[in-house]
Coordinates of C-alpha atoms and ligand atoms in Angstrom, one line a residue:
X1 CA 19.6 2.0 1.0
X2 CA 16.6 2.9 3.5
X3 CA 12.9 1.7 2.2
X4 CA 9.8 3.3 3.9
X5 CA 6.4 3.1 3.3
X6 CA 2.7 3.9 4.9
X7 CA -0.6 2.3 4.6
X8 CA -4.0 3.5 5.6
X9 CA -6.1 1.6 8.2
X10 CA -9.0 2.5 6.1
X11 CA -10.7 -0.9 6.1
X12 CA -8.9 -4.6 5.4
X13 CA -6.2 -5.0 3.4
X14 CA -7.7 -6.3 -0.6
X15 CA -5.3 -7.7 -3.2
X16 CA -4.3 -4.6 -4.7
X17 CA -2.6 -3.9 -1.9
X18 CA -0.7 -6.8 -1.1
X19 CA 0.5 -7.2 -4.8
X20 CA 0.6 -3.4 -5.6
X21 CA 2.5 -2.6 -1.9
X22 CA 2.1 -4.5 0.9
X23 CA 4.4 -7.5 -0.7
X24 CA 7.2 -5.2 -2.4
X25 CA 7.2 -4.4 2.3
X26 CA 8.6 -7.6 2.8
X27 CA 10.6 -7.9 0.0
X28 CA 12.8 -5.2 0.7
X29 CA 13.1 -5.6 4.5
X30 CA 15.5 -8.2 3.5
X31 CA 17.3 -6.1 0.4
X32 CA 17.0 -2.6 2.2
X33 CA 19.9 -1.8 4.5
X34 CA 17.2 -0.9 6.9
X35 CA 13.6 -0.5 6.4
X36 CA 10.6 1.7 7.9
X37 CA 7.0 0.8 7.2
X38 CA 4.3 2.7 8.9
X39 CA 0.1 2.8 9.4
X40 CA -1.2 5.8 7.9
X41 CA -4.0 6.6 11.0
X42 CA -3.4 10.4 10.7
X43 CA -4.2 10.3 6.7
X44 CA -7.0 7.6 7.5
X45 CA -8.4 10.4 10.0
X46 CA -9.5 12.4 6.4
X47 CA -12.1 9.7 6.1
X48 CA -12.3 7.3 9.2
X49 CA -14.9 9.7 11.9
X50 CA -14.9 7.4 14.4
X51 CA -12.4 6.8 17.4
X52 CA -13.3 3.1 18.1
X53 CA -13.2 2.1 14.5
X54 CA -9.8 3.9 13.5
X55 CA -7.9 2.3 17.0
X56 CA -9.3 -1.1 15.2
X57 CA -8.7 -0.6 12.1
X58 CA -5.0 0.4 13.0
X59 CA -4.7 -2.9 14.9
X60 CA -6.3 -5.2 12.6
X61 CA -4.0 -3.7 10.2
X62 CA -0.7 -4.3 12.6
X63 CA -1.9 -7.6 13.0
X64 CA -2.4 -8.2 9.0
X65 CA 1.2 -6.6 8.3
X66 CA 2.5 -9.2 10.7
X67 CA 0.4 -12.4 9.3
X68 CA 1.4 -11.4 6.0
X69 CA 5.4 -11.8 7.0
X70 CA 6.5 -8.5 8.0
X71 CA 9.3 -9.2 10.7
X72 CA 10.0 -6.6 13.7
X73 CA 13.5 -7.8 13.7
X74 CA 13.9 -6.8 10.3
X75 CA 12.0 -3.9 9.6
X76 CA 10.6 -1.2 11.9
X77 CA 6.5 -1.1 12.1
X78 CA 5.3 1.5 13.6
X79 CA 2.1 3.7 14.0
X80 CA 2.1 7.1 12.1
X81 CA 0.8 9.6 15.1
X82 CA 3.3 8.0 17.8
X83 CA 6.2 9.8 15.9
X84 CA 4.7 13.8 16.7
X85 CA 7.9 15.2 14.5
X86 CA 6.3 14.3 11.3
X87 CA 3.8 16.2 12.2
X88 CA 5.9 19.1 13.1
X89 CA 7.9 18.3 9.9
X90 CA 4.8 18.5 7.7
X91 CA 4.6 22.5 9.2
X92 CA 7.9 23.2 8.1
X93 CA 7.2 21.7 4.6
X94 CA 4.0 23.2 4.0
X95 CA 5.5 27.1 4.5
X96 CA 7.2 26.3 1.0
X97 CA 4.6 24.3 -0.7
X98 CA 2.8 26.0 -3.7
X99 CA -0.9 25.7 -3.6
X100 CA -1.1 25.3 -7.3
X101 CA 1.4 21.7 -6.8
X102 CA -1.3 20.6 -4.3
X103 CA -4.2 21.6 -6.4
X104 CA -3.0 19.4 -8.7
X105 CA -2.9 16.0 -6.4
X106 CA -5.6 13.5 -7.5
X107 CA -7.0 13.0 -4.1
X108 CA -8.1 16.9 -3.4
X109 CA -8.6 16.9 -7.7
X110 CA -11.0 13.8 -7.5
X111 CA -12.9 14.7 -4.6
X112 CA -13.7 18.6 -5.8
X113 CA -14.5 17.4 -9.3
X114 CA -17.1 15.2 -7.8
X115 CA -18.7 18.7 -6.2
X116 CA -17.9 17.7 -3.2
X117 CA -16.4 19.5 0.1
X118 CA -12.8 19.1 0.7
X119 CA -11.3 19.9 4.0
X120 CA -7.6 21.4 4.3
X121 CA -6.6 18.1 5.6
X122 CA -7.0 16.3 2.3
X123 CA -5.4 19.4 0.3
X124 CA -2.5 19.3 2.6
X125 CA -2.3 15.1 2.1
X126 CA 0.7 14.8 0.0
X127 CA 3.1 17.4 2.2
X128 CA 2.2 15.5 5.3
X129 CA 3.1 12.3 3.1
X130 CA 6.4 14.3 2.0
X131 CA 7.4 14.5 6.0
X132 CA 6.6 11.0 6.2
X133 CA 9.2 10.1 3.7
X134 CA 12.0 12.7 4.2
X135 CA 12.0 12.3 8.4
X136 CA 13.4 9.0 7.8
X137 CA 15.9 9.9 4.9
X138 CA 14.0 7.7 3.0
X139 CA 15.8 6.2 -0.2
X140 CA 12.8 4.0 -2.1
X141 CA 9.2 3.8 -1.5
X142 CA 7.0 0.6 -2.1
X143 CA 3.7 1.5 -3.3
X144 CA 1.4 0.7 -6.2
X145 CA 1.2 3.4 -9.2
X146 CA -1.6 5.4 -8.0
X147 CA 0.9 7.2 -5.2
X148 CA 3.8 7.9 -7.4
X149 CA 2.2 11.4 -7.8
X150 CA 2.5 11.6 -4.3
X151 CA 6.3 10.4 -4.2
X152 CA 7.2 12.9 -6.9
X153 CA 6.1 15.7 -4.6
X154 CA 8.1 14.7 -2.1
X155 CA 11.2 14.7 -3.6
X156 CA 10.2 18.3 -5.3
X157 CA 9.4 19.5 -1.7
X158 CA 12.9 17.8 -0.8
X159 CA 14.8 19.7 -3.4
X160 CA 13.1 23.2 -2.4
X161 CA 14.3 23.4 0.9
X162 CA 17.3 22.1 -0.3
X163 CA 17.5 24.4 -2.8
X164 CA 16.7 27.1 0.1
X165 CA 18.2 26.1 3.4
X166 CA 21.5 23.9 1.8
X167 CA 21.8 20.0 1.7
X168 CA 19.3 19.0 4.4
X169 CA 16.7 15.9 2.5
X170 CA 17.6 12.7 1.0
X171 CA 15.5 12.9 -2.9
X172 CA 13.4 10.0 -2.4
X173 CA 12.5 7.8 -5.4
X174 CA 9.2 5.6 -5.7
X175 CA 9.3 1.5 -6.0
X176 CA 6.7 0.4 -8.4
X177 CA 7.0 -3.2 -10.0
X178 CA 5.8 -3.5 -13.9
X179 CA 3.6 -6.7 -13.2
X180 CA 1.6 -5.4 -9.9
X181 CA 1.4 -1.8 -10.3
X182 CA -2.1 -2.1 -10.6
X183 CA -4.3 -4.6 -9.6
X184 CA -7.4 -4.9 -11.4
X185 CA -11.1 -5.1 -9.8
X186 CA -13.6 -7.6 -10.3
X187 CA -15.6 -5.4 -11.8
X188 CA -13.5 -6.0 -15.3
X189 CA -12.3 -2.2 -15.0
X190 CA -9.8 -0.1 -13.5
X191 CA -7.7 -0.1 -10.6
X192 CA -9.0 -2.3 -7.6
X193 CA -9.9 0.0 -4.4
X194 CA -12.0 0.1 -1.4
X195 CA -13.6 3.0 -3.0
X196 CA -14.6 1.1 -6.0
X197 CA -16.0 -1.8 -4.0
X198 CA -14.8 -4.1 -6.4
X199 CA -11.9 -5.7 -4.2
X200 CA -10.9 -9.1 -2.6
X201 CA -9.9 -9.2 0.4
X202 CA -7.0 -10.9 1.6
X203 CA -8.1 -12.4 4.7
X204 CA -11.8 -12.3 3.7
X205 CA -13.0 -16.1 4.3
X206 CA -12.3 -18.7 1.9
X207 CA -15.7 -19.3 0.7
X208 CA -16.5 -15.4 0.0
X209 CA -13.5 -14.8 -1.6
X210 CA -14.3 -17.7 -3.8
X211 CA -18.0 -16.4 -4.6
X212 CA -16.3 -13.3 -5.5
X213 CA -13.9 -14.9 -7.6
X214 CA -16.8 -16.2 -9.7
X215 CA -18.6 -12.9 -10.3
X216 CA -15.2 -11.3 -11.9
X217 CA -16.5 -9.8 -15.2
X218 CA -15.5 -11.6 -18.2
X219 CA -16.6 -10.9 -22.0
X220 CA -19.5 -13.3 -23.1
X221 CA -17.3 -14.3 -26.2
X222 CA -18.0 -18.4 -27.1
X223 CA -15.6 -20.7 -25.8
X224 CA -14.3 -22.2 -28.6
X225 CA -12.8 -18.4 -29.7
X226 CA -8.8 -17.9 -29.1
X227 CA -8.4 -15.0 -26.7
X228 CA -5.7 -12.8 -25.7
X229 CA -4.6 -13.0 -22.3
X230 CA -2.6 -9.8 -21.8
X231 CA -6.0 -7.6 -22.3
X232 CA -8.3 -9.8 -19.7
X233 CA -8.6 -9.0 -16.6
X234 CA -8.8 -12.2 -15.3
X235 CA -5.7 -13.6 -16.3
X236 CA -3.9 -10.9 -14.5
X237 CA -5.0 -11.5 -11.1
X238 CA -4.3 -15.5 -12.3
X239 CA -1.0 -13.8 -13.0
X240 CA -0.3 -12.9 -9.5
X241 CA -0.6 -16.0 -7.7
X242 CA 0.8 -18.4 -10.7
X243 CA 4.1 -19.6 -11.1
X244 CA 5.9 -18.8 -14.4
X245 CA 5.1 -21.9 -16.0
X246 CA 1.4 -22.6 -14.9
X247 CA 0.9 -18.8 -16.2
X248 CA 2.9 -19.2 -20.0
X249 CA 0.3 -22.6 -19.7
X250 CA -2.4 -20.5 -19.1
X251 CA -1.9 -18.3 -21.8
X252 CA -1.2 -20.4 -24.4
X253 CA -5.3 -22.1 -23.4
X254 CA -6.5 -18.3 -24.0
X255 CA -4.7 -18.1 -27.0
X256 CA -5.8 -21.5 -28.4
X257 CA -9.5 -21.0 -26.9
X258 CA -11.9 -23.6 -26.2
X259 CA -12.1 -22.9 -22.6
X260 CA -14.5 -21.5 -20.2
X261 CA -13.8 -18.3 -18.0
X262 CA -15.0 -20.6 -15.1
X263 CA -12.3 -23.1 -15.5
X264 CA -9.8 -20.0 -14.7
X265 CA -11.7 -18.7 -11.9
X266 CA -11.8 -22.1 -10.4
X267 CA -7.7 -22.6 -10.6
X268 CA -7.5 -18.7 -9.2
X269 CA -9.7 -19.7 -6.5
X270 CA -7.5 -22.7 -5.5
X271 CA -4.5 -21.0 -6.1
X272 CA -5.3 -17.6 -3.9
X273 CA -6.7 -20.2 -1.5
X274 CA -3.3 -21.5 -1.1
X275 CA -1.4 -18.4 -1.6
X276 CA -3.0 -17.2 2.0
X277 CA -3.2 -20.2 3.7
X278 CA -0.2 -19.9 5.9
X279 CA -0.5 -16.3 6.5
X280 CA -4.0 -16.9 7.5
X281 CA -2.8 -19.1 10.2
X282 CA -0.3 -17.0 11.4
X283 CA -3.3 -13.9 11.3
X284 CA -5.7 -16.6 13.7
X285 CA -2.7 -16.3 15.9
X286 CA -2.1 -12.8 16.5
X287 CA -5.7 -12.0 16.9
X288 CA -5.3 -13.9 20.2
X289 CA -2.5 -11.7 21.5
X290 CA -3.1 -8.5 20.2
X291 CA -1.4 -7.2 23.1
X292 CA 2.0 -8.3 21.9
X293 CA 1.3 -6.8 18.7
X294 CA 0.9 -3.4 20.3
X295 CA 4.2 -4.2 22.3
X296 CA 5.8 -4.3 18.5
X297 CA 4.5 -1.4 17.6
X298 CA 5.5 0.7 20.6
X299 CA 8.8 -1.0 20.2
X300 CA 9.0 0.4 16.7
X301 CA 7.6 3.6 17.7
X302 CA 10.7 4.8 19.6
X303 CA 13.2 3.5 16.9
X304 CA 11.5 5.4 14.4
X305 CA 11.4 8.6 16.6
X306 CA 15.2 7.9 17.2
X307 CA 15.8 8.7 12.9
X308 CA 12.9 11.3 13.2
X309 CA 14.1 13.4 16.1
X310 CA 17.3 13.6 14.5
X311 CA 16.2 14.4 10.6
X312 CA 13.7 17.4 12.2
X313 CA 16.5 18.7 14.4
X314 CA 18.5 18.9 10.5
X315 CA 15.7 20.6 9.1
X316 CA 15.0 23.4 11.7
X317 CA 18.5 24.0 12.1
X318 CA 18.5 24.5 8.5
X319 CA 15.7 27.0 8.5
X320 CA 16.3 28.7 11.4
X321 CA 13.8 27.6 13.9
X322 CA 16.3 26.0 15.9
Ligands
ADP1 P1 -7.5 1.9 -1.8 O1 -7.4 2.4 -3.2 O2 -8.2 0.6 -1.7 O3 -8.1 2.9 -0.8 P2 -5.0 2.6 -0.7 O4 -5.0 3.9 -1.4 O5 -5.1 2.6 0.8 O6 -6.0 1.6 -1.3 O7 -3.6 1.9 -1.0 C1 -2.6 1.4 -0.1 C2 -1.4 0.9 -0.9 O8 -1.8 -0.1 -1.8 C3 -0.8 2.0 -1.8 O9 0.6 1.8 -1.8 C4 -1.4 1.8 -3.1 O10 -0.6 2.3 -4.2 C5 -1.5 0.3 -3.2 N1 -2.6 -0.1 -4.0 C6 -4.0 0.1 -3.8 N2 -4.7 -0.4 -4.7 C7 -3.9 -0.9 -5.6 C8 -4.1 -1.6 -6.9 N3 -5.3 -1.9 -7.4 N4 -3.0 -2.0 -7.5 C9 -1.7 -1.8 -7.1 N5 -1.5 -1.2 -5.9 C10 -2.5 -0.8 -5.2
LIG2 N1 -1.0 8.0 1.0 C1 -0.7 6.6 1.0 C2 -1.9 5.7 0.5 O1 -3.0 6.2 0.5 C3 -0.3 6.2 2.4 C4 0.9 6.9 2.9 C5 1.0 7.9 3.9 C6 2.2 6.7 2.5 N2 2.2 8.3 4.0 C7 3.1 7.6 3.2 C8 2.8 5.8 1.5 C9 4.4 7.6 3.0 C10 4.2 5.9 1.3 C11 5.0 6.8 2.0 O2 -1.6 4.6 0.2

């Protein structure tokens, strides 16, 4: 089994991420029979303007893969734009990719219901996402629920040309666990995202994150009333740092009541603190040699191109361009 995945270097990495992807990475570089994980800086170009910002972004974000336990000698990391056949891949794909199955992708949908302009690189998004996945004959994808969309157009794109040009792409499937599939924000709603500005960061420092931590929304219920922990927002980030028993201890104090939202906050704080602690060193570390990190990723760079070369060769052969 082959896992793959990409991640923007839009900004830093927040929670969501980690639980929702960036952990599910390092879980399966050890399960997967090999395993492929990418930064995303030619889908970050549809919002990141600005050269000196994007070559940071996609080292801080190297660097935070890394800290976070992603090992080069199990899994290949690698930059999206030093592999040129996905590019080339994405062409192929796109000459049998209905407009009306793009239309209907939530980042081009979001953005023109808004009213506002969308250029033909976010429209075209999810088939350059498709190449991303089907150059490596991908198997499973780690990411949180938001991209399965994305992950079910690739494996229709995958079956077209199939379907047209004989057995040439692996159908890819998407890997989404139950219990992180989508992170709340602070803000007591929805999904947390950079876009909502409601996120944690992961290596944010200790005493922001905390100050966050204290401002996540809560309902103004009084203390002594029994609550239920599955519908509170706060309990599931405590969820993702807690061990099984400290988080069936914590719900049975919701459900008996009598507690204050700022005792939780105050055991999430010291847990997440914790949580991060080592990676954190680790992260203080490679910010000192970010030249070795740039030695991993050209490393990974030509064994990804290795799989890439020889899955575009496949396809072109298949539809006649070669
Ligand atoms: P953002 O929404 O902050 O811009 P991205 O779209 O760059 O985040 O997401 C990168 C990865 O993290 C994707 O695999 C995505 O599914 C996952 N992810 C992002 N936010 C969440 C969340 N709140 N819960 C679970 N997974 C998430
Ligand atoms: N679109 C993904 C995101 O915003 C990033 C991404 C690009 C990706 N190519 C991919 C994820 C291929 C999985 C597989 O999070």
């Amino acid at each position: 089994m082959r896992a793959l995945s990409g991640i923007q270097p839009t900004g830093r990495f927040h929670w969501g991420n980690y639980f929702g992807a960036i952990r599910q990475y390092i879980e399966l570089q050890d399960r997967a029979d090999e395993s492929f994980y990418f930064i995303a800086n030619l889908h970050a170009l549809t919002t990141v303007r600005n050269a000196k910002q994007l070559r940071q972004n996609t080292l801080d974000a190297a660097i935070d893969l890394l800290a976070l336990g992603l090992d080069p000698k199990k899994a290949t990391l690698f930059v999206q734009s030093d592999v040129p056949e996905v590019s080339e891949l994405c062409w192929l794909l796109m000459t049998i990719t209905g407009m009306g199955l793009l239309e209907r992708c939530h980042a081009y949908k979001d953005k023109k219901a808004k009213g506002l302009a969308a250029d033909a690189g976010l429209f075209a998004y999810p088939a350059l996402m498709a190449a991303d996945i089907l150059i490596y004959d991908s198997d499973v994808v780690p990411v949180g629920e938001d991209q399965n969309q994305h992950i079910e157009v690739a494996r229709d794109l995958a079956g077209s040309f199939n379907h047209l040009f004989g057995e040439t792409f692996v159908l890819p499937k998407a890997y989404i666990l139950s219990d992180s599939a989508k992170v709340p924000g602070i803000d007591g709603g929805g999904k947390m995202s950079k876009s909502y500005g409601n996120t944690i960061d992961v290596f944010e420092p200790v005493k922001d994150a905390k100050k966050k931590i204290m401002r996540i929304a809560t309902d103004s219920r009084p203390v002594e009333e029994p609550k239920d922990p599955e519908t509170d927002c706060l309990f599931q980030l405590y969820s993702l740092f807690a061990a099984k028993e400290q988080r069936q201890a914590m719900a049975e104090t919701y459900r008996k009541g009598g507690f204050g939202y700022g005792l939780v906050k105050k055991e999430l704080a010291d847990l997440a603190e914790r949580y991060f602690a080592e990676p954190r060193e680790r992260r203080a570390e490679l910010e000192k040699k970010p030249d070795e990190v740039r030695d991993v990723l050209a490393d990974g760079a030509v064994k990804a191109r290795k799989k890439a070369a020889e899955v575009l060769l496949r396809a072109q052969t298949a539809c006649g361009v070669k």
